[in-house]
Short mmCIF file of C-alpha atoms in Angstrom, two decimals:
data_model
loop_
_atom_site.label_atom_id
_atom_site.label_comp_id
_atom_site.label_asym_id
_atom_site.label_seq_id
_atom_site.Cartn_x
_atom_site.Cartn_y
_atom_site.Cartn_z
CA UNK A 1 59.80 -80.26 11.53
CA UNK A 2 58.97 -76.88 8.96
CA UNK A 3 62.40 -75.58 10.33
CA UNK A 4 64.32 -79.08 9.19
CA UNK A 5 62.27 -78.86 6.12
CA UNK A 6 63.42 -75.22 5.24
CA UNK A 7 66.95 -76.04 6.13
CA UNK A 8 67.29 -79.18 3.68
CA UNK A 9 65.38 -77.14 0.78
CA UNK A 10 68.34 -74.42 1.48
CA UNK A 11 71.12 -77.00 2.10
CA UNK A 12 71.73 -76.88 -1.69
CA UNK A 13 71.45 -73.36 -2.36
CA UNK A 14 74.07 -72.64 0.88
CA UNK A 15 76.72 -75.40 -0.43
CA UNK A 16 76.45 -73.72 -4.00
CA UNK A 17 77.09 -70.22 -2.62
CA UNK A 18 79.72 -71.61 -0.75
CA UNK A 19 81.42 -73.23 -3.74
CA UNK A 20 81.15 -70.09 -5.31
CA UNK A 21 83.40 -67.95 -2.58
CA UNK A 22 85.58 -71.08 -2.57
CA UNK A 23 86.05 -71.22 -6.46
CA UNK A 24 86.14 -67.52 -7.00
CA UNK A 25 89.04 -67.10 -4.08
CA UNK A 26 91.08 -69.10 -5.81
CA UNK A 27 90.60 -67.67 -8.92
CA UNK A 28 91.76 -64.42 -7.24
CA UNK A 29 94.56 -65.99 -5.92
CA UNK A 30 95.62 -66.78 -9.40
CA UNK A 31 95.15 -63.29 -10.31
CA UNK A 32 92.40 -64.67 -12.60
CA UNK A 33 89.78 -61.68 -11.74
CA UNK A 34 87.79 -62.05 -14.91
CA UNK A 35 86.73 -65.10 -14.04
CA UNK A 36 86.82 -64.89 -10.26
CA UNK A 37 84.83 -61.55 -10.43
CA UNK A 38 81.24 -62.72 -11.22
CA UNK A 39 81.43 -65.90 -9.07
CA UNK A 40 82.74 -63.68 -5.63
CA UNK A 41 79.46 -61.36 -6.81
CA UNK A 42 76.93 -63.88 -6.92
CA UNK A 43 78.18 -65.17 -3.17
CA UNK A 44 77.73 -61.32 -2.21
CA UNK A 45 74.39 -61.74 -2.66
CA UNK A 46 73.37 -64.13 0.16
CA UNK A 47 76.68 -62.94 2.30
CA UNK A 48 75.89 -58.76 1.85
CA UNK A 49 79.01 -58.17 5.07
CA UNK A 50 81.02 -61.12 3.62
CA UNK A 51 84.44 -59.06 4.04
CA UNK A 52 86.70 -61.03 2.59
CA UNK A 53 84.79 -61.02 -0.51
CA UNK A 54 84.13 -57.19 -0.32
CA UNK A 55 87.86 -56.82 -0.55
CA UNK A 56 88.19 -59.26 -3.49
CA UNK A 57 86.34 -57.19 -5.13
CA UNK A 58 87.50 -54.10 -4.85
CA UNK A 59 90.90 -55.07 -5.19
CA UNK A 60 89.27 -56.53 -8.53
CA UNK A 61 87.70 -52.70 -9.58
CA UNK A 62 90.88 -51.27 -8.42
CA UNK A 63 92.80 -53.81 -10.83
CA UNK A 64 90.48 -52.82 -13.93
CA UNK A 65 90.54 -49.00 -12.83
CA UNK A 66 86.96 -48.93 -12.07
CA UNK A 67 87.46 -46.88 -9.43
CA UNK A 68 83.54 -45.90 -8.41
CA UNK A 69 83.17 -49.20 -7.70
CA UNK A 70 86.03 -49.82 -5.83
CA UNK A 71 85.71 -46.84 -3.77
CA UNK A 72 82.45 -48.45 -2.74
CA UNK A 73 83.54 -51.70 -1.67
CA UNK A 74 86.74 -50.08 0.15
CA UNK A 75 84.07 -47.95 1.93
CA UNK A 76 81.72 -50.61 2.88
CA UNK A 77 84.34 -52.12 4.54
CA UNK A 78 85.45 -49.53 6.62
CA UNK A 79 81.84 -48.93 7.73
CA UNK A 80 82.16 -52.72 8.76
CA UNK A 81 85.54 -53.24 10.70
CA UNK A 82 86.97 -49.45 11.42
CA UNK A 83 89.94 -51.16 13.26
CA UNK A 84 91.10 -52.35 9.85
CA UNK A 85 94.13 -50.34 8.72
CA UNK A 86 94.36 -51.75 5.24
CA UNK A 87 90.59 -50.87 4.20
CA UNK A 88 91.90 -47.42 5.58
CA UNK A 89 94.89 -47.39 3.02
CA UNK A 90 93.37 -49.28 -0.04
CA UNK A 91 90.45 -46.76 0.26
CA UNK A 92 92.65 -43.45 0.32
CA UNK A 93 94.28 -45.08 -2.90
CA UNK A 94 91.34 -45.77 -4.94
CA UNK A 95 90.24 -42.41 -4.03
CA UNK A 96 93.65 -41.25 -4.37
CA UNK A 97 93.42 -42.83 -8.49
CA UNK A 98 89.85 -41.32 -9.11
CA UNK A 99 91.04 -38.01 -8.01
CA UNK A 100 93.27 -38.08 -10.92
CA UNK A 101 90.50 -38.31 -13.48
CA UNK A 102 88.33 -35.37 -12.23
CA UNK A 103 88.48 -31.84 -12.36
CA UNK A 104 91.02 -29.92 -10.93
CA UNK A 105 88.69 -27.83 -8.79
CA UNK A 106 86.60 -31.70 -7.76
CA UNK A 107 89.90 -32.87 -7.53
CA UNK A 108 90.80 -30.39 -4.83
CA UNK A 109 87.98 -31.32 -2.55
CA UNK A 110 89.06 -35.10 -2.54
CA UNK A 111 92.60 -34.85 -1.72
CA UNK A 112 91.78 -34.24 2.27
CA UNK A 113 89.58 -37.64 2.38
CA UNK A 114 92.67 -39.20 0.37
CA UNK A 115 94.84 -38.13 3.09
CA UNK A 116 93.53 -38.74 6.61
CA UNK A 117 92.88 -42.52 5.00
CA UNK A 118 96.00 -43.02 4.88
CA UNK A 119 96.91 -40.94 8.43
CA UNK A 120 94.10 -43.18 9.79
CA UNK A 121 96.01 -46.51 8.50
CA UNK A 122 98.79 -45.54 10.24
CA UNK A 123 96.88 -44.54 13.55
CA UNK A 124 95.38 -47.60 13.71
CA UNK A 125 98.75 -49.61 12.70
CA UNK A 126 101.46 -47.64 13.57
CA UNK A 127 103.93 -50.14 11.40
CA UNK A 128 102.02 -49.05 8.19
CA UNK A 129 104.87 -49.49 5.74
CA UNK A 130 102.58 -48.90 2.34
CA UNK A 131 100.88 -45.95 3.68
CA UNK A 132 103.87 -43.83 4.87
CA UNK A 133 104.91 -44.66 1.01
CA UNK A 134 101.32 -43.44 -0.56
CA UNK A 135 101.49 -40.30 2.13
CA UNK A 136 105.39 -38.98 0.66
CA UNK A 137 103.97 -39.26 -3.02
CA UNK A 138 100.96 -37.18 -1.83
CA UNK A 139 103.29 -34.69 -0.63
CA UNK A 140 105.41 -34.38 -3.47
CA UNK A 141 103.18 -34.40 -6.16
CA UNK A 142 101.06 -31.31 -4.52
CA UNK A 143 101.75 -27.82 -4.91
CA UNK A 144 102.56 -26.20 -1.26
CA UNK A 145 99.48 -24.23 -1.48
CA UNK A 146 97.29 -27.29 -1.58
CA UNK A 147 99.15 -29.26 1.61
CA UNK A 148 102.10 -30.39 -0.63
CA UNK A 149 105.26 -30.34 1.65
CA UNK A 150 108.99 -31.82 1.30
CA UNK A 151 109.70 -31.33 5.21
CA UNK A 152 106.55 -33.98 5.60
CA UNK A 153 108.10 -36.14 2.80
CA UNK A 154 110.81 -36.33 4.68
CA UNK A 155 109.50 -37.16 7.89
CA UNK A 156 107.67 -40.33 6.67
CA UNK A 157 110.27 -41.56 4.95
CA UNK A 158 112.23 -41.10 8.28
CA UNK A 159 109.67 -43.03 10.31
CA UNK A 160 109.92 -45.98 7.27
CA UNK A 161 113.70 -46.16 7.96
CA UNK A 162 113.30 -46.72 11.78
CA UNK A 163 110.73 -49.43 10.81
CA UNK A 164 112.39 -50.93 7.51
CA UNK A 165 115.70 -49.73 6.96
CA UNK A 166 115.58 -50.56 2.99
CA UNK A 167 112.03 -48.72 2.85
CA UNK A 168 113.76 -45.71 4.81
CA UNK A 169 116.78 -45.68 2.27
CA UNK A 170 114.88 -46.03 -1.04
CA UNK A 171 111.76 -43.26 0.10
CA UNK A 172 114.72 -40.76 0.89
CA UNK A 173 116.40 -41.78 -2.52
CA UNK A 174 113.24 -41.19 -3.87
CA UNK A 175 112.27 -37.79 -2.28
CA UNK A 176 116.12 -36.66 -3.86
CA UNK A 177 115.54 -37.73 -7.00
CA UNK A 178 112.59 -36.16 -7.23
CA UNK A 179 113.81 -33.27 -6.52
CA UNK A 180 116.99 -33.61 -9.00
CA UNK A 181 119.74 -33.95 -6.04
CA UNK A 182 120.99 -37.04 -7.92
CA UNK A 183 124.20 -36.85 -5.95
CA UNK A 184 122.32 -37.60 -2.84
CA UNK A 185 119.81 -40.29 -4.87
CA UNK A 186 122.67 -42.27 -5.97
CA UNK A 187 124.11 -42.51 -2.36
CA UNK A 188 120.89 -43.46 -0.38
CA UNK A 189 119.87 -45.89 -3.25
CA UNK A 190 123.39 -47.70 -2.95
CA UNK A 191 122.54 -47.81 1.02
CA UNK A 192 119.51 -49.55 0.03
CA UNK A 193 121.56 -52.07 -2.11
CA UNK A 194 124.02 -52.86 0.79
CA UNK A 195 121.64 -53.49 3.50
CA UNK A 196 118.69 -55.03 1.29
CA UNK A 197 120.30 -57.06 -1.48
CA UNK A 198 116.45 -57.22 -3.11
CA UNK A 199 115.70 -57.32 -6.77
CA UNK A 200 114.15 -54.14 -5.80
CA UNK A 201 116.94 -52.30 -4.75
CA UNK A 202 118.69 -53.01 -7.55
CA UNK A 203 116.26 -52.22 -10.38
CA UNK A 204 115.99 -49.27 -8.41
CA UNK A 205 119.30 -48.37 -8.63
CA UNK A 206 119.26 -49.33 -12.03
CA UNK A 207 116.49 -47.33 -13.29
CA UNK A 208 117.95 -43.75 -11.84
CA UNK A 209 121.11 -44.62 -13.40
CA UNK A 210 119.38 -45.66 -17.03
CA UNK A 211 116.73 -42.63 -17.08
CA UNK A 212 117.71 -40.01 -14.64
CA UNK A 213 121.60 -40.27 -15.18
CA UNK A 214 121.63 -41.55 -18.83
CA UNK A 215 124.65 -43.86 -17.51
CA UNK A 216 123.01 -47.24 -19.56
CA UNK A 217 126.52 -48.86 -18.25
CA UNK A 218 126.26 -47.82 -15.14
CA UNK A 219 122.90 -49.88 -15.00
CA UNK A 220 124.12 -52.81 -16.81
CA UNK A 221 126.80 -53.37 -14.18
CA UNK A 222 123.85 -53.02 -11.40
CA UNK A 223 122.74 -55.60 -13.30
CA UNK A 224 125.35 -57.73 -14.18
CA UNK A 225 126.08 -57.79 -9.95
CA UNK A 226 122.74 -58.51 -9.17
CA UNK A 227 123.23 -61.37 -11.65
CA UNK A 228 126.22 -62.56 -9.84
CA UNK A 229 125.66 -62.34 -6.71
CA UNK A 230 122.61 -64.81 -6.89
CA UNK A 231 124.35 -67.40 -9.09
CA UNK A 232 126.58 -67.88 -6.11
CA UNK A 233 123.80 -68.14 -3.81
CA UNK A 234 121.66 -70.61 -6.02
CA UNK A 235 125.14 -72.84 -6.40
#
């Protein structure tokens, strides 16, 4: 009988909690976080291990660039499901962003956590598109002395083109144009064009040509056949 009482005294309190998660997800969903932020907290107090609302919520801190507390949720939840690829990834990017903001020397001691997250996405999901991406900006953006490397650029943009051709095209036009080869740029970007099609690709395309080649017409007729070629799919 105490154990019925108890549950109908809580009955209330559970539905309300529940309302909250249920309110605040869709909130999210809207991409309204200031409002869905507080609501998806209060639920995390009587659902601590709730992970869907963990990730809410740090994708939230991520999203405002508060990225103490987003390292924390990230890192809660791979405490809680280590199997989990993308808590693997979103938590080498947080840490990735924070490492940016620090001293040099802190800086330093970050960038090996920031990197086997995103080596342990990919172990766990070996089709980890978004982390082969986050792992060739790591290695351009570091000096060699500090594990920067173009031959391991390469090599993941390699493994995205046996998974997603497009991904493999535009990484490699990346990598080039990074490295000023614009020659080479231009021709894997166009790849990317012919065998994706996506808005993407072409406002890819369309941005080297615009700010790396200073060819505005060049991008305006990226454009302009972007522009056609979906009027005659729409008709």
């Amino acid at each position: 009988m105490k154990k019925i009482l108890i549950l109908l005294l809580l009955f209330p309190i559970l539905i309300l909690a529940q309302t909250n998660f249920v309110k605040g997800e869709k909130l999210f969903k809207e991409e309204k976080f200031d409002e869905a932020q507080p609501l998806l907290e209060d639920y995390l107090k009587s659902n601590p291990y709730h992970l869907r609302t963990l990730e809410y919520l740090g994708d939230i801190a991520g999203h405002n660039k508060v990225w103490d507390k987003s390292i924390y949720y990230y890192k809660k939840l791979k405490t809680l499901k280590p199997a989990e690829a993308n808590y693997f990834y979103k938590y080498g990017g947080v840490l990735g962003m924070k490492s940016l903001e620090v001293s040099k020397i802190k800086a330093l001691g970050m960038i090996g956590e920031v990197r086997s997250s995103f080596e342990k996405a990919i172990e766990l999901n070996p089709k980890h598109i978004e982390a082969r991406w986050a792992l060739i900006e790591l290695n351009l953006q570091l000096p060699g002395i500090v594990g920067g490397s173009e031959s391991k650029a390469i090599k993941y943009s390699s493994e995205l083109r046996e998974l997603s051709p497009v991904d493999g095209y535009l990484s490699r036009g990346h990598i080039e144009e990074y490295f000023k080869r614009y020659s080479e740029a231009e021709l894997q970007y166009k790849r990317a064009v012919l065998i994706g099609g996506s808005k993407i690709c072409y406002q890819t395309l369309a941005d080297f040509y615009k700010n790396k080649m200073k060819q505005p017409d060049k991008a305006n007729k990226v454009w302009e056949e972007y522009k056609n070629k979906n009027s005659k799919v729409i008709k």
